[in-house]
Coordinates of C-alpha atoms and ligand atoms in Angstrom, one line a residue:
M1 CA 132.8 123.0 83.6
L2 CA 132.3 123.8 87.3
L3 CA 129.7 121.3 88.1
R4 CA 130.4 117.6 87.5
P5 CA 127.9 115.3 89.2
R6 CA 130.1 112.3 88.2
R7 CA 132.7 113.3 90.8
N8 CA 130.3 111.9 93.4
R9 CA 130.0 108.6 91.6
Q10 CA 133.6 107.8 91.0
S11 CA 134.3 105.3 93.8
S12 CA 132.3 102.8 95.9
A13 CA 133.3 104.8 99.0
I14 CA 131.9 108.0 97.7
R15 CA 128.8 106.3 96.3
S16 CA 128.2 104.9 99.8
M17 CA 128.4 108.3 101.4
V18 CA 126.0 109.9 99.0
R19 CA 123.5 107.0 98.9
E20 CA 120.0 108.3 99.8
T21 CA 118.0 105.2 100.3
E22 CA 118.8 102.2 102.5
L23 CA 117.3 98.8 101.9
T24 CA 118.0 96.1 104.5
V25 CA 116.4 92.8 105.5
G26 CA 114.8 94.7 108.4
H27 CA 112.5 96.4 105.9
L28 CA 111.3 93.1 104.3
V29 CA 108.4 90.8 105.2
Q30 CA 108.3 87.3 103.9
P31 CA 104.9 85.9 102.9
L32 CA 104.1 82.3 103.9
F33 CA 101.4 80.0 102.4
L34 CA 100.1 77.5 104.9
I35 CA 98.4 74.1 104.1
P36 CA 96.9 71.7 106.6
D37 CA 99.2 68.7 106.0
P38 CA 101.9 69.3 108.6
N39 CA 104.7 68.0 106.4
G40 CA 103.3 69.2 103.0
R41 CA 105.3 71.1 100.5
L42 CA 103.5 72.0 97.3
P43 CA 105.0 74.4 94.7
V44 CA 103.1 77.4 93.4
T45 CA 103.6 76.8 89.7
S46 CA 102.9 80.4 88.7
L47 CA 105.4 81.7 91.3
P48 CA 108.6 79.6 91.0
G49 CA 110.5 79.2 94.3
T50 CA 107.4 79.7 96.4
F51 CA 105.8 76.8 98.2
R52 CA 102.6 76.1 100.2
L53 CA 103.9 74.6 103.4
G54 CA 102.6 72.5 106.3
I55 CA 103.4 73.7 109.8
E56 CA 106.5 71.6 110.3
Q57 CA 107.9 72.9 107.0
V58 CA 106.9 76.5 107.9
L59 CA 108.8 76.2 111.2
K60 CA 111.9 75.2 109.2
E61 CA 111.4 78.0 106.7
V62 CA 111.0 80.6 109.5
E63 CA 114.1 79.2 111.2
E64 CA 116.1 79.6 107.9
C65 CA 114.8 83.1 107.3
V66 CA 115.5 84.2 110.9
A67 CA 119.1 82.9 110.5
L68 CA 119.4 85.1 107.5
G69 CA 118.2 88.2 109.5
L70 CA 114.5 88.3 108.5
Q71 CA 112.2 89.2 111.3
S72 CA 108.8 89.7 109.8
F73 CA 106.4 87.3 108.2
M74 CA 102.9 87.4 106.8
M75 CA 100.9 84.2 106.7
F76 CA 98.0 83.1 104.5
P77 CA 96.0 79.9 104.8
A78 CA 95.1 77.6 101.8
V79 CA 91.9 76.3 103.1
P80 CA 90.5 72.9 101.8
E81 CA 87.2 73.2 99.9
E82 CA 85.3 71.2 102.5
H83 CA 86.0 73.9 105.1
K84 CA 84.6 76.7 103.0
D85 CA 81.1 78.2 103.3
K86 CA 79.3 81.4 102.6
T87 CA 80.3 83.2 105.8
G88 CA 83.7 81.6 106.3
T89 CA 82.9 80.0 109.7
Y90 CA 86.1 78.1 109.6
A91 CA 88.1 81.3 110.1
T92 CA 87.3 81.2 113.8
A93 CA 86.9 77.4 114.3
A94 CA 88.5 76.0 117.4
D95 CA 90.6 73.5 115.3
N96 CA 91.6 76.0 112.6
F97 CA 95.0 75.0 111.3
Y98 CA 96.0 78.6 110.6
L99 CA 95.4 79.8 114.2
E100 CA 97.2 76.7 115.5
A101 CA 100.2 77.3 113.2
A102 CA 100.4 80.9 114.5
R103 CA 100.5 79.6 118.1
R104 CA 103.3 77.1 117.2
I105 CA 105.3 79.8 115.3
K106 CA 105.1 82.4 118.0
E107 CA 105.9 79.8 120.7
K108 CA 109.1 78.9 118.9
F109 CA 110.0 82.4 117.6
P110 CA 108.6 84.9 120.1
D111 CA 110.6 87.8 118.8
I112 CA 109.5 87.7 115.2
C113 CA 106.6 89.9 113.9
L114 CA 103.8 87.7 112.6
I115 CA 101.2 89.4 110.4
S116 CA 97.8 87.9 109.7
D117 CA 95.4 88.1 106.8
V118 CA 91.8 89.2 107.5
A119 CA 89.4 88.7 104.7
L120 CA 86.7 86.1 103.9
D121 CA 88.2 84.9 100.6
P122 CA 90.4 82.0 101.8
Y123 CA 87.4 80.6 103.7
S124 CA 84.6 81.6 101.4
S125 CA 82.8 79.2 99.1
D126 CA 82.0 82.3 97.0
G127 CA 85.6 83.4 96.7
H128 CA 84.9 87.0 97.9
D129 CA 86.5 89.0 100.7
G130 CA 83.0 89.9 102.1
V131 CA 79.9 87.9 102.5
V132 CA 77.7 87.7 99.4
I133 CA 74.0 88.4 100.2
N134 CA 71.4 88.9 97.4
G135 CA 74.1 89.2 94.7
K136 CA 76.0 91.9 96.6
I137 CA 79.2 91.9 98.7
D138 CA 77.5 93.1 101.9
N139 CA 79.7 95.5 103.7
D140 CA 78.0 95.8 107.1
E141 CA 77.2 92.1 107.5
T142 CA 80.9 91.4 106.8
L143 CA 82.3 93.6 109.6
P144 CA 81.4 91.4 112.6
L145 CA 82.9 88.4 110.8
L146 CA 86.1 90.3 110.3
D147 CA 86.1 91.4 113.9
A148 CA 85.7 87.9 115.2
M149 CA 88.4 86.7 112.8
S150 CA 90.8 89.4 114.1
V151 CA 90.2 88.7 117.7
A152 CA 90.8 84.9 117.1
Q153 CA 94.1 85.8 115.3
A154 CA 95.2 88.2 118.1
Q155 CA 94.4 85.4 120.6
A156 CA 96.5 83.0 118.5
G157 CA 99.5 85.3 118.9
F158 CA 99.6 87.3 115.6
D159 CA 101.5 90.6 116.3
L160 CA 99.8 92.6 113.5
I161 CA 96.3 92.0 112.0
G162 CA 96.2 92.5 108.2
P163 CA 92.7 93.4 106.9
S164 CA 93.0 92.9 103.1
D165 CA 89.2 92.9 102.5
M166 CA 88.6 96.6 101.6
M167 CA 85.2 96.8 103.4
D168 CA 84.4 100.3 104.6
G169 CA 84.8 100.9 108.3
R170 CA 86.6 97.7 109.1
V171 CA 89.7 99.2 110.6
G172 CA 87.7 101.0 113.3
S173 CA 85.5 98.0 113.8
I174 CA 88.5 95.7 114.2
R175 CA 90.3 98.2 116.5
R176 CA 87.3 98.4 118.8
A177 CA 86.9 94.6 118.8
L178 CA 90.6 94.0 119.6
D179 CA 90.5 96.6 122.4
A180 CA 87.3 95.2 123.9
A181 CA 88.9 91.8 124.0
G182 CA 92.0 93.2 125.7
Y183 CA 94.4 93.1 122.7
T184 CA 95.3 96.8 122.9
D185 CA 98.9 95.9 121.9
T186 CA 98.0 94.0 118.7
G187 CA 98.5 96.4 115.8
I188 CA 96.7 96.8 112.5
M189 CA 98.5 96.8 109.2
A190 CA 95.6 98.2 107.0
Y191 CA 95.4 97.4 103.3
T192 CA 94.6 101.0 102.7
A193 CA 94.9 101.5 99.0
K194 CA 94.4 98.0 97.6
Y195 CA 93.7 98.1 93.9
A196 CA 91.5 95.7 91.8
S197 CA 94.7 94.5 90.1
A198 CA 95.6 91.9 87.5
F199 CA 98.7 91.1 89.4
Y200 CA 97.2 88.9 92.1
G201 CA 97.0 85.8 89.8
P202 CA 99.7 83.6 91.3
F203 CA 98.4 84.3 94.8
R204 CA 94.9 83.2 93.9
D205 CA 96.3 80.1 92.3
A206 CA 98.2 79.4 95.5
L207 CA 95.1 79.6 97.7
D208 CA 92.5 78.7 95.1
S209 CA 90.7 81.8 96.3
A210 CA 89.6 83.5 93.0
P211 CA 86.0 84.8 92.9
R212 CA 83.7 82.0 91.8
A213 CA 81.1 82.2 89.0
L214 CA 77.9 83.2 90.8
E215 CA 74.7 84.3 89.3
N216 CA 74.4 88.1 89.3
V217 CA 77.7 88.6 91.1
P218 CA 80.8 89.9 89.2
T219 CA 83.8 87.6 89.2
D220 CA 86.0 90.6 89.9
K221 CA 86.5 92.6 93.1
K222 CA 85.9 96.0 91.6
T223 CA 83.0 96.9 94.0
Y224 CA 85.4 96.9 96.9
Q225 CA 89.0 97.0 95.7
M226 CA 90.1 100.4 94.2
D227 CA 90.1 101.5 90.6
P228 CA 93.7 101.6 89.3
A229 CA 92.9 105.0 87.8
N230 CA 92.5 106.7 91.2
T231 CA 94.9 108.7 93.4
R232 CA 92.7 111.0 95.4
E233 CA 90.6 108.1 96.5
A234 CA 93.7 106.5 98.0
L235 CA 94.2 109.7 100.1
R236 CA 90.6 109.4 101.2
E237 CA 91.1 105.8 102.2
A238 CA 94.3 106.7 104.0
A239 CA 92.6 109.5 106.0
L240 CA 89.9 107.0 107.1
D241 CA 92.3 104.2 108.1
A242 CA 94.5 106.7 110.0
A243 CA 91.4 108.1 111.9
E244 CA 90.2 104.5 112.6
G245 CA 93.4 103.5 114.3
A246 CA 95.6 101.8 111.7
D247 CA 99.2 101.4 112.7
F248 CA 100.5 101.0 109.1
L249 CA 99.0 102.2 105.8
M250 CA 99.5 99.7 103.0
V251 CA 99.6 100.3 99.2
K252 CA 99.1 97.2 97.0
P253 CA 100.4 96.4 94.5
A254 CA 103.7 98.2 94.8
L255 CA 105.6 98.8 91.5
N256 CA 102.8 100.1 89.4
Y257 CA 101.7 102.2 92.3
L258 CA 104.9 104.0 93.4
D259 CA 103.2 107.3 93.0
I260 CA 100.5 106.3 95.5
I261 CA 103.2 105.2 98.0
Y262 CA 104.9 108.5 97.5
R263 CA 101.7 110.5 98.0
L264 CA 100.6 108.6 101.1
H265 CA 104.1 108.9 102.6
A266 CA 103.9 112.7 102.1
A267 CA 100.4 113.0 103.4
H268 CA 100.5 110.8 106.6
P269 CA 103.0 110.4 109.4
L270 CA 102.1 106.7 109.7
P271 CA 104.6 104.1 108.3
I272 CA 103.8 103.0 104.8
A273 CA 103.9 99.3 103.9
A274 CA 104.0 98.2 100.2
Y275 CA 102.9 94.8 99.0
H276 CA 105.1 93.7 96.1
V277 CA 102.5 91.2 95.0
S278 CA 102.7 87.8 93.5
G279 CA 102.3 88.9 89.8
E280 CA 104.9 91.5 90.1
C281 CA 107.4 89.0 91.4
A282 CA 106.3 86.4 88.8
M283 CA 106.9 88.7 85.9
L284 CA 110.5 89.3 87.0
L285 CA 111.1 85.6 87.6
A286 CA 109.7 84.7 84.2
A287 CA 112.1 87.1 82.5
A288 CA 115.0 85.9 84.6
E289 CA 114.2 82.3 83.7
R290 CA 114.5 83.2 80.1
G291 CA 117.8 84.9 80.7
W292 CA 116.3 88.3 79.8
L293 CA 117.0 89.9 83.2
D294 CA 119.5 89.3 86.0
Y295 CA 117.3 88.1 88.9
Q296 CA 119.4 89.5 91.7
Q297 CA 120.1 92.8 90.2
A298 CA 116.5 93.4 88.9
A299 CA 114.9 92.2 92.1
S300 CA 117.2 94.4 94.3
E301 CA 116.5 97.4 92.1
A302 CA 112.7 96.8 92.2
L303 CA 112.8 96.6 96.0
L304 CA 115.0 99.7 96.3
S305 CA 112.6 101.7 94.2
I306 CA 109.7 100.8 96.5
R307 CA 111.8 102.0 99.5
R308 CA 112.8 105.2 97.6
A309 CA 109.1 105.9 96.9
G310 CA 108.5 106.0 100.7
A311 CA 107.7 102.5 101.9
S312 CA 109.0 101.5 105.3
A313 CA 108.0 97.9 105.0
I314 CA 107.9 95.8 101.9
I315 CA 106.0 92.5 101.7
T316 CA 107.8 90.6 98.9
Y317 CA 108.3 87.0 97.8
F318 CA 111.9 88.0 97.2
A319 CA 112.6 88.6 100.9
K320 CA 114.5 85.4 101.6
D321 CA 116.6 85.6 98.4
F322 CA 117.4 89.2 99.2
A323 CA 118.5 88.2 102.7
K324 CA 120.8 85.5 101.1
W325 CA 122.3 88.0 98.8
N326 CA 123.1 90.4 101.7
V327 CA 124.4 88.1 104.4
R328 CA 127.2 89.7 106.3
Ligands
PBG1 C1 92.9 88.6 99.4 C2 94.3 88.8 99.2 C3 94.9 88.9 97.9 C4 96.2 89.1 98.1 C5 96.5 89.2 99.4 N1 95.3 89.1 100.1 C6 94.3 88.6 96.6 C7 93.0 89.3 96.2 O1 92.6 90.3 96.7 O2 92.3 88.7 95.4 C8 97.2 89.2 96.9 C9 98.7 89.1 97.2 C10 99.5 88.7 96.1 O3 99.1 88.7 94.9 O4 100.7 88.5 96.4 N2 92.3 89.0 100.6

């Protein structure tokens, strides 16, 4: 036998030389769920190990993560019911606790990258990412609301704006609004190929943001999020977001959509972000809790596969644990 691939696997030193994919804490983004009570700490039952935190707790959490080498965070607000209405007015309210938290975080940790969430659902009494008018999720009436939300977030100090709403034309609309307000350096991490997925369950539990039962309005997000059956449509969305000024193209979820990550990475020179979503993390944690999988090994392998597919950045609830496993 002349050719023996095993020769290149026989020692850790050789395996290190031939390793093709690198996964470091620098690639990972830690999600944070924010609640109004400054010292609050509420578990997310469907995602063990993840908590909804008040600002004082978030500051501690970020400090711990930064000490472990993490530098990027994506924050979501759990908005109390009394602040929700049909157009999500609280999203830009002067006393909004999410915007205030961003200010506090960036004041204390100016070097981190803080990524926002732009969509109506955390603020919407209808639980949709866009405004519901006459039984429809109205695209064009939603855009100015998303623009205002983005400008308020840029003003609060977010480094990247994360439109997760899937309205048509929102990246360009937000880019123009940010530029007009002077925030030319605030980037956009566009949720480019966001699928109408079953894997967002624990996230919607955490924020109580699931679509509400409304007359003549579907309780799913299929009229704006993508059909899991489609690939070519993801390429179309990517071309639009790139042309509209996105700085990152995101694929979401990640593991069931590695082919989409691979395709976008091949088609566009923009960095690809992948959102390893709540349900994907929950599945693995549930199996690990039963002793069916080794958490550290399985989680590390899952994250590596997302990198291998072509993602630069990975948003994952495992970020902090991964950082702990890899402290030098
Ligand atoms: C909503 C939003 C969702 C997630 C991020 N932003 C849920 C949804 O679209 O219903 C899901 C993230 C996760 O499951 O971890 N704008």
